CSV table of N, CA, C and O in Angstrom, one decimal:
chain,number,residue,atom,x,y,z
A,1,UNK,N,72.4,-49.1,22.5
A,1,UNK,CA,73.5,-49.0,21.6
A,1,UNK,C,74.4,-48.3,21.3
A,1,UNK,O,75.7,-49.5,21.0
A,2,UNK,N,75.4,-47.5,22.6
A,2,UNK,CA,76.3,-47.3,22.2
A,2,UNK,C,77.3,-48.1,23.0
A,2,UNK,O,78.5,-48.3,22.2
A,3,UNK,N,76.9,-49.4,23.6
A,3,UNK,CA,77.9,-50.3,24.8
A,3,UNK,C,78.3,-51.5,22.8
A,3,UNK,O,79.1,-51.9,22.8
A,4,UNK,N,77.0,-51.7,22.7
A,4,UNK,CA,76.9,-52.4,21.3
A,4,UNK,C,78.3,-51.9,20.4
A,4,UNK,O,78.6,-52.5,19.9
A,5,UNK,N,78.2,-50.7,20.0
A,5,UNK,CA,79.0,-49.9,19.3
A,5,UNK,C,80.2,-50.4,19.3
A,5,UNK,O,81.1,-50.3,18.4
A,6,UNK,N,80.7,-49.8,20.5
A,6,UNK,CA,81.9,-49.7,21.1
A,6,UNK,C,82.6,-50.5,21.3
A,6,UNK,O,83.6,-51.6,20.9
A,7,UNK,N,81.3,-52.1,21.6
A,7,UNK,CA,82.6,-53.6,21.5
A,7,UNK,C,82.9,-54.0,20.5
A,7,UNK,O,83.9,-54.8,20.5
A,8,UNK,N,81.9,-53.8,19.8
A,8,UNK,CA,82.6,-54.2,18.0
A,8,UNK,C,83.3,-53.3,17.5
A,8,UNK,O,84.1,-54.2,16.9
A,9,UNK,N,83.5,-52.2,17.8
A,9,UNK,CA,84.9,-51.7,17.1
A,9,UNK,C,85.8,-52.1,18.3
A,9,UNK,O,87.0,-52.0,17.4
A,10,UNK,N,85.4,-52.5,19.0
A,10,UNK,CA,87.0,-52.9,20.0
A,10,UNK,C,87.3,-54.4,19.3
A,10,UNK,O,88.6,-54.9,18.8
A,11,UNK,N,86.3,-55.0,18.9
A,11,UNK,CA,87.0,-56.5,18.4
A,11,UNK,C,87.3,-56.6,17.1
A,11,UNK,O,88.5,-57.2,16.7
A,12,UNK,N,87.2,-55.9,17.0
A,12,UNK,CA,87.3,-54.6,15.4
A,12,UNK,C,88.9,-54.2,15.3
A,12,UNK,O,89.8,-55.5,14.3
A,13,UNK,N,89.1,-53.8,16.5
A,13,UNK,CA,90.5,-53.3,16.5
A,13,UNK,C,91.8,-54.1,17.6
A,13,UNK,O,92.9,-54.8,16.6
A,14,UNK,N,90.8,-55.5,18.2
A,14,UNK,CA,91.9,-56.7,18.6
A,14,UNK,C,92.0,-57.3,17.7
A,14,UNK,O,92.9,-57.6,17.5
A,15,UNK,N,90.7,-57.7,16.2
A,15,UNK,CA,91.0,-58.6,15.4
A,15,UNK,C,92.2,-58.2,14.7
A,15,UNK,O,93.7,-59.5,14.1
A,16,UNK,N,92.2,-56.2,15.0
A,16,UNK,CA,93.2,-56.0,13.6
A,16,UNK,C,94.6,-56.3,13.9
A,16,UNK,O,95.8,-56.4,13.5
A,17,UNK,N,95.0,-56.2,15.5
A,17,UNK,CA,96.6,-56.6,16.5
A,17,UNK,C,96.0,-57.9,16.1
A,17,UNK,O,98.0,-58.0,15.7
A,18,UNK,N,95.9,-58.5,16.0
A,18,UNK,CA,96.5,-60.0,15.9
A,18,UNK,C,96.7,-60.8,14.9
A,18,UNK,O,97.5,-60.9,14.0
A,19,UNK,N,95.9,-59.6,14.4
A,19,UNK,CA,96.3,-60.1,12.5
A,19,UNK,C,98.1,-59.6,12.3
A,19,UNK,O,98.5,-60.1,11.5
A,20,UNK,N,97.8,-57.9,12.8
A,20,UNK,CA,99.4,-57.6,12.7
A,20,UNK,C,100.2,-58.5,13.9
A,20,UNK,O,101.7,-58.7,12.7
A,21,UNK,N,100.4,-58.7,14.6
A,21,UNK,CA,101.6,-60.2,15.1
A,21,UNK,C,101.6,-61.5,13.9
A,21,UNK,O,102.1,-61.8,14.5
A,22,UNK,N,100.4,-62.0,13.3
A,22,UNK,CA,100.7,-62.6,12.7
A,22,UNK,C,101.2,-62.3,11.6
A,22,UNK,O,101.2,-63.8,10.4
A,23,UNK,N,101.5,-61.1,11.0
A,23,UNK,CA,102.0,-60.9,9.7
A,23,UNK,C,103.4,-61.6,9.0
A,23,UNK,O,103.6,-62.5,7.7
A,24,UNK,N,104.1,-62.1,10.2
A,24,UNK,CA,105.2,-62.9,9.6
A,24,UNK,C,105.8,-64.2,9.5
A,24,UNK,O,106.2,-65.0,8.8
A,25,UNK,N,104.4,-64.7,9.4
A,25,UNK,CA,104.3,-66.2,9.9
A,25,UNK,C,104.7,-66.9,8.5
A,25,UNK,O,104.8,-68.0,8.2
A,26,UNK,N,103.5,-66.2,7.5
A,26,UNK,CA,103.7,-66.5,6.0
A,26,UNK,C,105.0,-66.7,5.6
A,26,UNK,O,105.5,-67.8,4.9
A,27,UNK,N,106.2,-65.5,6.0
A,27,UNK,CA,107.2,-65.9,5.5
A,27,UNK,C,108.1,-66.6,5.5
A,27,UNK,O,108.6,-67.3,5.1
A,28,UNK,N,107.8,-66.7,7.0
A,28,UNK,CA,108.9,-67.8,7.7
A,28,UNK,C,108.5,-69.1,7.3
A,28,UNK,O,109.2,-70.5,6.3
A,29,UNK,N,107.0,-69.3,6.6
A,29,UNK,CA,106.4,-70.8,5.9
A,29,UNK,C,107.0,-71.0,5.1
A,29,UNK,O,107.5,-72.0,4.9
A,30,UNK,N,107.1,-69.7,4.1
A,30,UNK,CA,107.8,-69.7,2.8
A,30,UNK,C,109.8,-70.4,2.9
A,30,UNK,O,109.8,-70.7,2.6
A,31,UNK,N,110.5,-69.7,3.6
A,31,UNK,CA,111.4,-70.0,4.0
A,31,UNK,C,111.7,-71.2,4.7
A,31,UNK,O,112.8,-71.9,4.1
A,32,UNK,N,110.7,-72.2,5.6
A,32,UNK,CA,111.1,-73.8,5.4
A,32,UNK,C,111.1,-73.7,4.5
A,32,UNK,O,111.8,-75.5,4.4
A,33,UNK,N,109.6,-74.0,3.6
A,33,UNK,CA,109.6,-75.3,2.5
A,33,UNK,C,110.5,-74.7,1.5
A,33,UNK,O,111.1,-75.8,0.3
A,34,UNK,N,111.3,-73.1,1.4
A,34,UNK,CA,112.6,-73.5,0.1
A,34,UNK,C,113.4,-74.2,0.8
A,34,UNK,O,114.7,-74.6,0.2
A,35,UNK,N,114.0,-74.1,2.4
A,35,UNK,CA,115.1,-74.7,2.5
A,35,UNK,C,114.7,-76.4,2.6
A,35,UNK,O,115.5,-76.8,2.4
A,36,UNK,N,114.0,-76.6,3.0
A,36,UNK,CA,113.3,-78.1,2.8
A,36,UNK,C,113.8,-78.7,1.0
A,36,UNK,O,114.3,-79.9,0.9
A,37,UNK,N,113.5,-77.3,0.2
A,37,UNK,CA,113.5,-77.8,-1.6
A,37,UNK,C,114.7,-78.1,-1.3
A,37,UNK,O,114.9,-79.2,-2.3
A,38,UNK,N,115.4,-77.3,-1.1
A,38,UNK,CA,117.4,-76.8,-1.8
A,38,UNK,C,117.5,-78.6,-1.0
A,38,UNK,O,118.9,-79.2,-1.5
A,39,UNK,N,117.4,-78.6,0.3
A,39,UNK,CA,118.2,-79.6,0.6
A,39,UNK,C,117.5,-81.2,-0.1
A,39,UNK,O,118.4,-81.8,-0.3
A,40,UNK,N,116.1,-80.9,-0.1
A,40,UNK,CA,115.6,-82.2,-1.0
A,40,UNK,C,116.3,-82.3,-2.4
A,40,UNK,O,117.1,-83.3,-2.9
A,41,UNK,N,116.9,-81.6,-3.1
A,41,UNK,CA,117.6,-80.7,-4.6
A,41,UNK,C,119.5,-81.6,-4.4
A,41,UNK,O,119.9,-82.5,-5.2
A,42,UNK,N,119.6,-81.0,-3.3
A,42,UNK,CA,121.2,-81.8,-2.8
A,42,UNK,C,121.7,-82.8,-2.9
A,42,UNK,O,122.1,-83.6,-3.4
A,43,UNK,N,119.8,-83.8,-2.6
A,43,UNK,CA,120.1,-84.9,-2.2
A,43,UNK,C,119.9,-86.0,-3.4
A,43,UNK,O,120.6,-86.8,-3.7
A,44,UNK,N,118.6,-85.1,-4.5
A,44,UNK,CA,118.5,-86.0,-5.9
A,44,UNK,C,120.4,-85.5,-5.7
A,44,UNK,O,120.3,-86.6,-7.0
A,45,UNK,N,120.4,-84.6,-6.1
A,45,UNK,CA,121.8,-84.5,-7.3
A,45,UNK,C,123.2,-85.5,-6.6
A,45,UNK,O,124.0,-85.9,-7.5
A,46,UNK,N,123.0,-85.4,-5.4
A,46,UNK,CA,123.9,-86.2,-4.8
A,46,UNK,C,123.6,-87.8,-5.4
A,46,UNK,O,125.1,-88.8,-6.1
A,47,UNK,N,122.7,-88.6,-5.0
A,47,UNK,CA,122.7,-89.7,-5.8
A,47,UNK,C,122.4,-89.7,-7.6
A,47,UNK,O,123.0,-90.4,-7.9
A,48,UNK,N,121.8,-88.6,-8.2
A,48,UNK,CA,122.6,-89.1,-9.1
A,48,UNK,C,123.7,-88.6,-10.1
A,48,UNK,O,123.8,-89.0,-10.7
A,49,UNK,N,125.0,-88.4,-9.7
A,49,UNK,CA,125.6,-88.3,-9.4
A,49,UNK,C,126.7,-88.4,-9.0
A,49,UNK,O,127.7,-89.1,-9.8
A,50,UNK,N,126.0,-89.9,-8.1
A,50,UNK,CA,127.1,-90.9,-8.1
A,50,UNK,C,127.3,-92.3,-9.5
A,50,UNK,O,126.6,-92.1,-10.1
A,51,UNK,N,128.5,-92.9,-8.8
A,51,UNK,CA,129.0,-93.5,-10.3
A,51,UNK,C,128.2,-94.4,-10.2
A,51,UNK,O,127.6,-94.5,-11.5
A,52,UNK,N,127.3,-95.1,-9.6
A,52,UNK,CA,126.7,-96.3,-10.1
A,52,UNK,C,125.0,-95.7,-10.3
A,52,UNK,O,124.7,-96.7,-12.2
A,53,UNK,N,124.6,-94.9,-10.3
A,53,UNK,CA,123.6,-94.5,-11.6
A,53,UNK,C,123.4,-93.7,-12.5
A,53,UNK,O,123.1,-93.4,-13.3
A,54,UNK,N,125.3,-93.1,-12.0
A,54,UNK,CA,125.8,-92.4,-13.0
A,54,UNK,C,125.8,-93.3,-14.9
A,54,UNK,O,125.2,-92.8,-15.7
A,55,UNK,N,126.1,-94.3,-13.7
A,55,UNK,CA,126.4,-95.1,-15.3
A,55,UNK,C,125.4,-95.8,-15.6
A,55,UNK,O,124.6,-96.1,-17.0
A,56,UNK,N,124.3,-96.0,-14.8
A,56,UNK,CA,122.7,-97.0,-15.4
A,56,UNK,C,121.7,-95.6,-15.9
A,56,UNK,O,121.4,-96.0,-17.5
A,57,UNK,N,121.9,-94.0,-15.8
A,57,UNK,CA,121.9,-93.3,-16.2
A,57,UNK,C,122.5,-93.6,-18.0
A,57,UNK,O,121.4,-93.0,-18.6
A,58,UNK,N,123.6,-93.2,-18.3
A,58,UNK,CA,124.3,-92.9,-19.5
A,58,UNK,C,123.7,-94.5,-20.0
A,58,UNK,O,123.7,-94.5,-21.4
A,59,UNK,N,123.5,-96.0,-19.7
A,59,UNK,CA,123.6,-97.1,-20.2
A,59,UNK,C,121.7,-96.8,-20.5
A,59,UNK,O,121.6,-96.8,-22.1
A,60,UNK,N,121.0,-96.2,-20.0
A,60,UNK,CA,119.7,-96.1,-20.7
A,60,UNK,C,119.6,-95.0,-21.7
A,60,UNK,O,118.8,-95.3,-23.0
A,61,UNK,N,120.2,-93.6,-21.4
A,61,UNK,CA,120.3,-93.1,-22.7
A,61,UNK,C,121.2,-93.4,-23.7
A,61,UNK,O,121.2,-93.5,-25.0
A,62,UNK,N,122.4,-94.3,-23.6
A,62,UNK,CA,122.7,-95.1,-24.9
A,62,UNK,C,121.6,-95.8,-25.7
A,62,UNK,O,121.8,-95.6,-26.9
A,63,UNK,N,121.1,-96.2,-24.6
A,63,UNK,CA,120.5,-97.8,-25.4
A,63,UNK,C,118.5,-96.6,-26.0
A,63,UNK,O,118.4,-97.3,-27.5
A,64,UNK,N,118.9,-95.9,-25.8
A,64,UNK,CA,117.4,-94.8,-26.3
A,64,UNK,C,117.6,-94.3,-27.8
A,64,UNK,O,116.7,-94.2,-28.6
A,65,UNK,N,119.1,-94.0,-27.4
A,65,UNK,CA,119.4,-93.7,-29.1
A,65,UNK,C,120.3,-94.1,-30.3
A,65,UNK,O,120.4,-94.3,-31.4
A,66,UNK,N,120.8,-95.9,-28.9
A,66,UNK,CA,121.0,-96.5,-30.7
A,66,UNK,C,119.6,-97.2,-31.2
A,66,UNK,O,119.7,-97.6,-31.7
A,67,UNK,N,118.4,-96.8,-31.2
A,67,UNK,CA,117.3,-97.2,-31.3
A,67,UNK,C,117.2,-97.0,-33.1
A,67,UNK,O,116.9,-95.7,-33.1
A,68,UNK,N,116.4,-98.1,-33.7
A,68,UNK,CA,116.8,-97.7,-35.1
A,68,UNK,C,114.7,-97.6,-35.7
A,68,UNK,O,114.2,-98.5,-34.4
A,69,UNK,N,114.8,-96.3,-36.3
A,69,UNK,CA,113.3,-96.4,-36.4
A,69,UNK,C,113.0,-96.6,-37.7
A,69,UNK,O,113.5,-96.7,-39.0
């Protein structure tokens, strides 16, 4: 019985140590997600503020504002 208890405690300690080694993993995944989101936002901003897209968006807004109700 004593060997079984020791084995179980050893497994719990090793499991806790393994969990501590992976503790920073989540933070790095969030950081990579933020970097990807910022890169996508920059590309989207560049596309929307380009000349042709900007003119098209302005045309859509003007058309929507000129509609009579």
